[in-house]
GROMACS .gro file of C-alpha atoms in nm:
model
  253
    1UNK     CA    1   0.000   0.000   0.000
    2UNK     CA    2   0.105   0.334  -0.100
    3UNK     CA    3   0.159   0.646   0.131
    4UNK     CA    4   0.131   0.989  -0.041
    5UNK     CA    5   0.253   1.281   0.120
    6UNK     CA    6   0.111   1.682   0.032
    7UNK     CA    7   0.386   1.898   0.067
    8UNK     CA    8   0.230   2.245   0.101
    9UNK     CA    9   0.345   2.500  -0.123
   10UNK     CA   10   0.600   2.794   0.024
   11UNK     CA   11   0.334   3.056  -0.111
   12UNK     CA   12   0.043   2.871   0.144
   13UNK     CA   13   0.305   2.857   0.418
   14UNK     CA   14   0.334   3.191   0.374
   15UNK     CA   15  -0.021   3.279   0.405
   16UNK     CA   16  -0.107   3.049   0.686
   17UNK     CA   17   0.176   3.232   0.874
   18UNK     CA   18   0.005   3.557   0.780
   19UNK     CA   19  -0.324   3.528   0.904
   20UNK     CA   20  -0.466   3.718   1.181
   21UNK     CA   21  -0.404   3.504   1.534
   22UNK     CA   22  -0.723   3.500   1.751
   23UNK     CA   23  -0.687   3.684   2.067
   24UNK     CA   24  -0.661   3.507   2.408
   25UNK     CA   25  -0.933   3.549   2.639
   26UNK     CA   26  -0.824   3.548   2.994
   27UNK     CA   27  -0.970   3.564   3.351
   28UNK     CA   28  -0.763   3.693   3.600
   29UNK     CA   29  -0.749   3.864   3.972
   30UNK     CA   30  -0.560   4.232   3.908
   31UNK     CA   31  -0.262   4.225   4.119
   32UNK     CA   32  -0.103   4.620   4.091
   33UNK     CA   33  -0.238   4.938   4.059
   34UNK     CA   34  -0.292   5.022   3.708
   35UNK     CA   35  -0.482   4.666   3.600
   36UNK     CA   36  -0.674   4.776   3.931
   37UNK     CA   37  -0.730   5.138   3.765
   38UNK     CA   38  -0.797   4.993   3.420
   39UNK     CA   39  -1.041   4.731   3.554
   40UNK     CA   40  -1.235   4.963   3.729
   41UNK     CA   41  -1.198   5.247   3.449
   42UNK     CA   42  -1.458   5.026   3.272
   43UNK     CA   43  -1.694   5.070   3.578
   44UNK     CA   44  -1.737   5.408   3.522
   45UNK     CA   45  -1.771   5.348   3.134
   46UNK     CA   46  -2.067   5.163   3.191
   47UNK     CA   47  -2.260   5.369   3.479
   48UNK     CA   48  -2.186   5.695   3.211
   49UNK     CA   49  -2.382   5.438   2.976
   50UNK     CA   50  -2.699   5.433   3.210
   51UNK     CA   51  -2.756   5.775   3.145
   52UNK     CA   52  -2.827   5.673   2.734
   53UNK     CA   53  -3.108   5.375   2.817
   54UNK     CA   54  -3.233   5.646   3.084
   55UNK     CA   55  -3.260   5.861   2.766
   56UNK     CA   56  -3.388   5.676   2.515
   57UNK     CA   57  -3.618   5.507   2.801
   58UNK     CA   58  -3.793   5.908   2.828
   59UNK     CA   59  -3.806   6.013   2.490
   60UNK     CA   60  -3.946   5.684   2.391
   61UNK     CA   61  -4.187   5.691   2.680
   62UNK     CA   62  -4.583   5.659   2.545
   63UNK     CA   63  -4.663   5.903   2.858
   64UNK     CA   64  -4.388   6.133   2.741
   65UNK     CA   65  -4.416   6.090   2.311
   66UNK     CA   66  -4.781   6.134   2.300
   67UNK     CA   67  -4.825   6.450   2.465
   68UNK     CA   68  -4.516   6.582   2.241
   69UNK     CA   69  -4.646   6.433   1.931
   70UNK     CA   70  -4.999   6.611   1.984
   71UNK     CA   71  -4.807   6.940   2.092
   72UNK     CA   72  -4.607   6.937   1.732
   73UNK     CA   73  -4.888   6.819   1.547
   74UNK     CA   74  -5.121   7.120   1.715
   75UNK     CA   75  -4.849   7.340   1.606
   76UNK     CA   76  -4.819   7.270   1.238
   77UNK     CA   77  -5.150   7.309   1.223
   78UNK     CA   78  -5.192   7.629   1.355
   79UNK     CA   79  -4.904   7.743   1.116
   80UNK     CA   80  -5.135   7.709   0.816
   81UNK     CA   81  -4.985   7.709   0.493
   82UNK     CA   82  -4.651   7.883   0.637
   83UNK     CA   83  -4.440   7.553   0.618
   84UNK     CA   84  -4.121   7.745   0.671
   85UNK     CA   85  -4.222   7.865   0.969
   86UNK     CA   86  -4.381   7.544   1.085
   87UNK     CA   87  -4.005   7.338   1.022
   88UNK     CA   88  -3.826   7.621   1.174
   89UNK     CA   89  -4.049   7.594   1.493
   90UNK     CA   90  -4.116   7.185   1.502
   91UNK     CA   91  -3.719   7.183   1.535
   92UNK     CA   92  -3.708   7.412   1.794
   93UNK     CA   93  -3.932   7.215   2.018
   94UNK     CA   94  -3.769   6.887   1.884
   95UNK     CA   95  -3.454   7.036   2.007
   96UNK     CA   96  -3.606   7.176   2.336
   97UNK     CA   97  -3.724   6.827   2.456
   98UNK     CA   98  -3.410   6.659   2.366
   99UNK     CA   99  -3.244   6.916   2.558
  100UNK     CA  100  -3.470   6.883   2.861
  101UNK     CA  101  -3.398   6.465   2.815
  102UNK     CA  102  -3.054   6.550   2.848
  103UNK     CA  103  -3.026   6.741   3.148
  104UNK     CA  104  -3.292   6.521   3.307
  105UNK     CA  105  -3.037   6.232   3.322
  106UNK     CA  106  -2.704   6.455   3.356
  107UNK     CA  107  -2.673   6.307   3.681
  108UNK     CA  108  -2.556   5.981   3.548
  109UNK     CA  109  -2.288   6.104   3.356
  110UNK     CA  110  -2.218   6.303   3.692
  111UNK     CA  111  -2.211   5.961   3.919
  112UNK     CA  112  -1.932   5.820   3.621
  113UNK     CA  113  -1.738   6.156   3.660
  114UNK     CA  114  -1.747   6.140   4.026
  115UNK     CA  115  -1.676   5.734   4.053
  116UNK     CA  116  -1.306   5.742   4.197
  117UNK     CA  117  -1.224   5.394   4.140
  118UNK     CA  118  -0.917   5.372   4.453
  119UNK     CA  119  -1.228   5.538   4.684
  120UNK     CA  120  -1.422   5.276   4.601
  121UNK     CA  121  -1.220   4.954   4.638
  122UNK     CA  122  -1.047   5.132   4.964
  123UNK     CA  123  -1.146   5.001   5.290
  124UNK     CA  124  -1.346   5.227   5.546
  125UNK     CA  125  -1.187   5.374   5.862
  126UNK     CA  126  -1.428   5.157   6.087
  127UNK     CA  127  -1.335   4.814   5.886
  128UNK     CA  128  -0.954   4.822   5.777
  129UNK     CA  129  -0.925   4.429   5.734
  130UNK     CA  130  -1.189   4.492   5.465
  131UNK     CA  131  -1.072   4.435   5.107
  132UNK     CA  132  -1.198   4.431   4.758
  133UNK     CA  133  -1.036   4.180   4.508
  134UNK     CA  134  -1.065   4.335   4.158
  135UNK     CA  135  -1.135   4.043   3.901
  136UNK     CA  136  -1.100   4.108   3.484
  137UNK     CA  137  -1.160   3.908   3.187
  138UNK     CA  138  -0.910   4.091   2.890
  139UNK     CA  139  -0.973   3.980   2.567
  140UNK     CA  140  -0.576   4.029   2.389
  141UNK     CA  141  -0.486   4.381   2.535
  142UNK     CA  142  -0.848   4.497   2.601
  143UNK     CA  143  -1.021   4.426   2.950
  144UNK     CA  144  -1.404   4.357   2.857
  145UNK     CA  145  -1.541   4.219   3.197
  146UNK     CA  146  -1.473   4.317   3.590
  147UNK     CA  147  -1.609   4.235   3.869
  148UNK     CA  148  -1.531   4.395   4.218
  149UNK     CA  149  -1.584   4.139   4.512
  150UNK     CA  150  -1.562   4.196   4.877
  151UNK     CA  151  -1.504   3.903   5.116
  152UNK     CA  152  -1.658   3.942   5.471
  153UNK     CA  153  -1.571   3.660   5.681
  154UNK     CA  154  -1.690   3.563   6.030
  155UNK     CA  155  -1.528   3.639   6.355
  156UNK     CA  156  -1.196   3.384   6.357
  157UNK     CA  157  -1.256   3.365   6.757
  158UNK     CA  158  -1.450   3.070   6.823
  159UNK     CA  159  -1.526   2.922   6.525
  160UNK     CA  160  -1.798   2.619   6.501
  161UNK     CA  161  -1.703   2.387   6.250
  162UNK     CA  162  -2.010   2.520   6.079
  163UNK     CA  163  -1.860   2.851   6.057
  164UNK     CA  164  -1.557   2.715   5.946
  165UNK     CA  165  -1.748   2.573   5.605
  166UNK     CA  166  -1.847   2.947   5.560
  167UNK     CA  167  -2.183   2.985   5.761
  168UNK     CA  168  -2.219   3.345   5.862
  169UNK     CA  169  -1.945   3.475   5.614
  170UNK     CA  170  -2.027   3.671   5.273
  171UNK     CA  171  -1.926   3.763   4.988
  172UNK     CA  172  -2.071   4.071   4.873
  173UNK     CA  173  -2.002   4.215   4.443
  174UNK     CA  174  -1.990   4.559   4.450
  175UNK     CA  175  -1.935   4.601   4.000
  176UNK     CA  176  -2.040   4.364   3.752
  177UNK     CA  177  -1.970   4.535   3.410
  178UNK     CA  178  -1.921   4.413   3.065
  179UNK     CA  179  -1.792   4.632   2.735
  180UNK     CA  180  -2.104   4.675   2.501
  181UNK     CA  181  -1.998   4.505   2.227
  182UNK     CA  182  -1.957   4.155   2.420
  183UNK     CA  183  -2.249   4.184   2.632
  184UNK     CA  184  -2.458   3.880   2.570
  185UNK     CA  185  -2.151   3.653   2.485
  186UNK     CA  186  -2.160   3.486   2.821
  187UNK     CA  187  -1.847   3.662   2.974
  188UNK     CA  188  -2.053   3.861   3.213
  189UNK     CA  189  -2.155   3.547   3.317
  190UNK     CA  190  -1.838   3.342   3.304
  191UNK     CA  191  -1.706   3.645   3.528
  192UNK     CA  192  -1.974   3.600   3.752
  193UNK     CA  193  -1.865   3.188   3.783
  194UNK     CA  194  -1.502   3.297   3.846
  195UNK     CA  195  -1.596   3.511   4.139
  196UNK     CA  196  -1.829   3.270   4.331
  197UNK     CA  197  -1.544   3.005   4.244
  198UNK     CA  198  -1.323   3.215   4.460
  199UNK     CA  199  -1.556   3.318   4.721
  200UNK     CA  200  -1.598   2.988   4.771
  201UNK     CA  201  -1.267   2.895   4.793
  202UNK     CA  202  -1.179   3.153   5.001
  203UNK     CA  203  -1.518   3.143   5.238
  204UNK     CA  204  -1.632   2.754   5.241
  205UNK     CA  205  -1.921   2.598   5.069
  206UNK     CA  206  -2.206   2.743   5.336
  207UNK     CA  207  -2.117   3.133   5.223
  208UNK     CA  208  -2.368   3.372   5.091
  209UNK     CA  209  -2.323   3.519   4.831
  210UNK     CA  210  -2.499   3.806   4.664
  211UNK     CA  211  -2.473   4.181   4.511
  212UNK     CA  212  -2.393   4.429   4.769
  213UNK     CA  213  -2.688   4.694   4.811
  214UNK     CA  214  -2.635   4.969   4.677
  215UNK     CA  215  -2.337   4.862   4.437
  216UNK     CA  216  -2.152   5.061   4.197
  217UNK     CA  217  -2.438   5.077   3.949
  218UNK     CA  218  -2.753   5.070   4.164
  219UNK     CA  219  -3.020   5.327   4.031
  220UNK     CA  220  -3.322   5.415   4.247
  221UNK     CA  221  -3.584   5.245   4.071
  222UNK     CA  222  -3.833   5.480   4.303
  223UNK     CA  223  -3.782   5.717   3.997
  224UNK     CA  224  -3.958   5.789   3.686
  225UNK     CA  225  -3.832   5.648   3.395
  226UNK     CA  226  -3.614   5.361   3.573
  227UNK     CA  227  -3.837   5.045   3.464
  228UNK     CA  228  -3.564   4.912   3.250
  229UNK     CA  229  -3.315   4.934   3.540
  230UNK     CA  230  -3.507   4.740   3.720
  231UNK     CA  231  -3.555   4.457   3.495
  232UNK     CA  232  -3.167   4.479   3.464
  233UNK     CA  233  -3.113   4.448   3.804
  234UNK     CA  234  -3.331   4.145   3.800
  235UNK     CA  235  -3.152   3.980   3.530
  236UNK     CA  236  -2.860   4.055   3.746
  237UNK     CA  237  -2.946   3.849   4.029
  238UNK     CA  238  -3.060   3.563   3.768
  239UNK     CA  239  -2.780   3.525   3.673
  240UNK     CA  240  -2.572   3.516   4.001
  241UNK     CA  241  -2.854   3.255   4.129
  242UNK     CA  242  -2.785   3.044   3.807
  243UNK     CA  243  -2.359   3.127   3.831
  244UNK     CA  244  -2.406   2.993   4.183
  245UNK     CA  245  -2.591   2.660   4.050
  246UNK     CA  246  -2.343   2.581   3.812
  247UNK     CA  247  -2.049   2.618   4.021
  248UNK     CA  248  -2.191   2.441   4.337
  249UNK     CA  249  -2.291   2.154   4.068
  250UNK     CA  250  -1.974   2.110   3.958
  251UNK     CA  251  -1.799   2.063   4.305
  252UNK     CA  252  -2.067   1.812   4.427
  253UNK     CA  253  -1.910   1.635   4.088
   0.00000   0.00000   0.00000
């Protein structure tokens, strides 16, 4: 029997070597200061980013739209046949609301100015053992994902042994953000995995673990125009819940 052997051709060596390698996605705990500041850098990204669904949540608003819509349509009517005058004044309302939109929901762009990101993963005066682990996912040189988690334990004196498996002890995530573009890939989530997997490392099996209240992106939902904050927040603790499942299914393995 016969063996045949393909030698490739130099010019398909040298496209093979000049093709585009795939970046390597990586989860990791930051370790010095600037992964720390870069992590975090992307917290403030994304609470700047509340303030455009809070936006488009208004304008789109049926309580909000209809009343405008009747107000612009009232005033091209009464303009009569003077369409020049009618566009001229339609855009200044148009303008107008957007305007008001805007300055209604400044105050999210203000929290993302305002978010120092060493204030916020420094420990309080009354709690100096307190720390915050900082955990990234970078895709090649771009962090995509963080997560901000702070471990509480229980008192070390006097420990029952169910205590020592974590009972009483919490772990508490202060930021869960994800870039944009790779929301809905399942890194949010796989970040999510990564920091019970160390919380329970770190705590024991019986820990709780849950989003600290408020965290860095909490919105009062006691508001007008919050609704689809809400329903984020909700998805937010589905997903911890079902993060949770998965990695308490695997140890019991």
């Amino acid at each position: 029997m016969s063996t045949t052997q393909t030698q490739m051709a130099p010019a398909e060596v040298t496209t093979a070597a000049n093709e585009p390698q795939i970046p390597e996605l990586t989860y990791t705990v930051a370790q010095t200061t600037e992964e720390k500041r870069d992590a975090l850098r992307l917290v403030a990204d994304t609470i700047a980013q509340q303030r455009q669904v809070a936006s488009t949540t208004i304008i789109f608003h049926p309580g909000v739209l209809g009343p405008f819509v009747a107000i612009l349509s009232g005033l091209v009517y009464r303009s009569g046949r003077d369409w020049i005058g009618a566009v001229i004044l339609v855009s200044g309302v148009i303008v107008a609301y957007l305007a008001s939109v805007q300055y209604y929901t400044y105050f999210y762009l203000q929290r993302a100015e305002n978010f120092n990101w060493r204030d916020f993963i420094t420990p309080s005066a009354d709690k100096p053992d307190q720390q915050d682990t900082v955990m990234f996912a970078r895709y090649g040189d771009n962090i995509i994902a963080t997560v901000v988690l702070r471990i509480e334990e229980a008192e070390k004196s006097h420990k029952t042994a169910s205590q020592r498996r974590g009972k009483g002890s919490a772990a508490h995530i202060r930021a869960w953000a994800t870039r944009l573009r790779y929301r809905g890939t399942g890194i949010g989530g796989d970040m999510l995995r990564e920091a019970v997997v160390l919380a329970r490392s770190s705590l024991g099996p019986a820990a709780t673990i849950e989003f600290s209240y408020p965290h860095a992106h909490t919105v009062d939902t006691t508001r007008h125009f919050t609704a689809p904050f809400a329903r984020r927040e909700e998805r937010a603790q589905q997903a911890l819940a079902q993060a949770i499942k998965d990695v308490d299914a695997a140890a019991d393995r």
